[in-house]
CSV table of C-alpha atoms in Angstrom, one decimal:
chain,number,residue,atom,x,y,z
A,547,MET,CA,-30.8,13.2,-9.3
A,548,GLU,CA,-27.5,15.3,-9.7
A,549,LYS,CA,-27.8,19.0,-8.8
A,550,ILE,CA,-24.3,20.3,-9.6
A,551,LYS,CA,-23.1,18.8,-12.7
A,552,ASN,CA,-20.4,18.9,-14.8
A,553,ILE,CA,-17.7,19.2,-12.5
A,554,GLU,CA,-16.1,18.0,-10.0
A,555,LYS,CA,-17.4,17.2,-6.4
A,556,ALA,CA,-15.2,16.5,-2.9
A,557,ALA,CA,-12.2,18.3,-4.3
A,558,LEU,CA,-11.0,21.6,-4.4
A,559,LEU,CA,-11.6,23.5,-7.1
A,560,ASP,CA,-9.7,26.5,-9.1
A,561,LEU,CA,-13.7,27.9,-11.1
A,562,ALA,CA,-11.4,30.0,-13.3
A,563,LYS,CA,-9.9,26.9,-14.8
A,564,GLU,CA,-12.7,25.1,-15.1
A,565,ILE,CA,-13.8,27.2,-18.5
A,566,THR,CA,-11.4,28.2,-21.1
A,567,VAL,CA,-11.4,31.8,-22.8
A,568,ARG,CA,-11.9,31.1,-26.8
A,569,PRO,CA,-11.1,33.5,-29.6
A,570,GLY,CA,-14.1,35.7,-30.9
A,571,GLU,CA,-16.7,33.6,-28.7
A,572,VAL,CA,-18.5,33.8,-25.2
A,573,ALA,CA,-18.0,30.4,-23.6
A,574,SER,CA,-20.5,29.1,-21.4
A,575,LYS,CA,-20.8,25.9,-18.7
A,576,THR,CA,-23.8,24.9,-16.5
A,577,LEU,CA,-23.3,23.9,-13.3
A,578,ALA,CA,-26.6,23.7,-12.2
A,579,GLN,CA,-29.7,25.4,-13.5
A,580,ASN,CA,-33.7,24.6,-12.5
A,581,GLU,CA,-36.7,27.2,-11.3
A,582,ALA,CA,-34.9,28.6,-8.3
A,583,LEU,CA,-31.1,29.4,-9.6
A,584,SER,CA,-28.6,29.4,-12.4
A,585,LEU,CA,-25.2,28.5,-11.9
A,586,THR,CA,-23.1,29.5,-14.6
A,587,LEU,CA,-19.3,29.7,-15.7
A,588,PHE,CA,-18.6,32.1,-18.2
A,589,ALA,CA,-15.4,32.9,-20.4
A,590,PHE,CA,-15.7,35.9,-22.4
A,591,SER,CA,-13.1,36.8,-24.9
A,592,GLN,CA,-12.0,40.0,-25.4
A,593,GLY,CA,-14.1,42.2,-27.2
A,594,GLU,CA,-16.9,40.2,-27.2
A,595,GLU,CA,-20.2,40.5,-25.0
A,596,ILE,CA,-23.7,39.8,-24.2
A,597,SER,CA,-25.9,42.2,-25.5
A,598,THR,CA,-28.2,44.2,-22.5
A,599,HIS,CA,-30.7,42.2,-21.8
A,600,SER,CA,-33.4,41.8,-18.2
A,601,SER,CA,-34.2,38.6,-15.7
A,602,LYS,CA,-36.9,37.9,-13.7
A,603,GLY,CA,-34.6,37.1,-11.2
A,604,ASP,CA,-31.4,38.6,-9.6
A,605,ALA,CA,-28.3,37.7,-11.0
A,606,MET,CA,-24.6,38.0,-8.9
A,607,VAL,CA,-21.5,37.6,-11.0
A,608,THR,CA,-18.5,37.1,-9.6
A,609,GLY,CA,-15.2,38.0,-11.3
A,610,LEU,CA,-13.2,34.7,-11.5
A,611,GLU,CA,-10.2,36.0,-13.9
A,612,GLY,CA,-9.3,39.0,-16.4
A,613,LYS,CA,-11.9,42.2,-16.5
A,614,GLY,CA,-15.2,42.7,-17.5
A,615,ILE,CA,-17.4,45.2,-17.8
A,616,VAL,CA,-20.6,45.5,-16.4
A,617,VAL,CA,-23.3,47.6,-18.0
A,618,ILE,CA,-26.4,48.1,-15.5
A,619,ASP,CA,-29.9,50.4,-16.0
A,620,GLY,CA,-26.9,52.7,-18.2
A,621,LYS,CA,-23.7,52.7,-15.9
A,622,GLU,CA,-21.2,51.0,-16.1
A,623,PHE,CA,-18.9,49.0,-13.3
A,624,GLU,CA,-15.3,47.2,-13.8
A,625,VAL,CA,-14.6,43.6,-11.9
A,626,LYS,CA,-12.4,41.7,-11.5
A,627,LYS,CA,-10.9,38.4,-10.1
A,628,GLY,CA,-12.7,38.3,-7.1
A,629,GLU,CA,-15.2,41.3,-7.4
A,630,THR,CA,-18.6,40.6,-6.9
A,631,ILE,CA,-21.9,42.8,-8.5
A,632,ILE,CA,-25.3,41.8,-8.0
A,633,MET,CA,-27.6,43.0,-11.6
A,634,PRO,CA,-30.9,43.8,-9.8
A,635,ALA,CA,-34.3,41.4,-11.7
A,636,ASN,CA,-36.3,43.4,-14.3
A,637,VAL,CA,-32.9,45.9,-14.4
A,638,PRO,CA,-31.6,46.5,-18.0
A,639,HIS,CA,-28.3,44.7,-17.8
A,640,ALA,CA,-24.9,43.5,-19.7
A,641,ILE,CA,-21.8,42.6,-20.2
A,642,ASN,CA,-18.3,42.5,-22.1
A,643,ALA,CA,-14.8,41.9,-22.2
A,644,ARG,CA,-14.3,45.1,-24.1
A,645,ASP,CA,-10.0,45.1,-22.9
A,646,ASP,CA,-9.5,41.5,-21.6
A,647,ASP,CA,-10.0,38.4,-21.4
A,648,PHE,CA,-12.8,37.9,-18.7
A,649,LYS,CA,-14.3,34.7,-16.9
A,650,MET,CA,-17.3,35.1,-14.8
A,651,ILE,CA,-19.3,32.9,-12.5
A,652,LEU,CA,-22.8,34.1,-12.7
A,653,VAL,CA,-25.6,33.0,-10.1
A,654,VAL,CA,-29.4,33.5,-11.2
A,655,ILE,CA,-31.7,33.8,-8.3
A,656,PHE,CA,-35.4,33.5,-9.5
């Protein structure tokens, strides 16, 4: 059974090029999903968001392109390419691309 899917293996990859921003959408591409881990690429069109919610797992966001706003328990953090932030389990959080298109990788550990 394939552990990581939807992406080339044994090759150098630019993860930002593995997903495309689509106007008016939040696009996602699942790379791995099981009871312990979720690994997903996201591409936010400017102005789009994932509204406030919480997760049972700790979630790590790493910016791949553009700029996104991560809101954790009401506090805003600007995330750019190469920057990472952890959204703790069971704490309300949201992500938006208020000023720019934004691509990120999300790793959630359950």
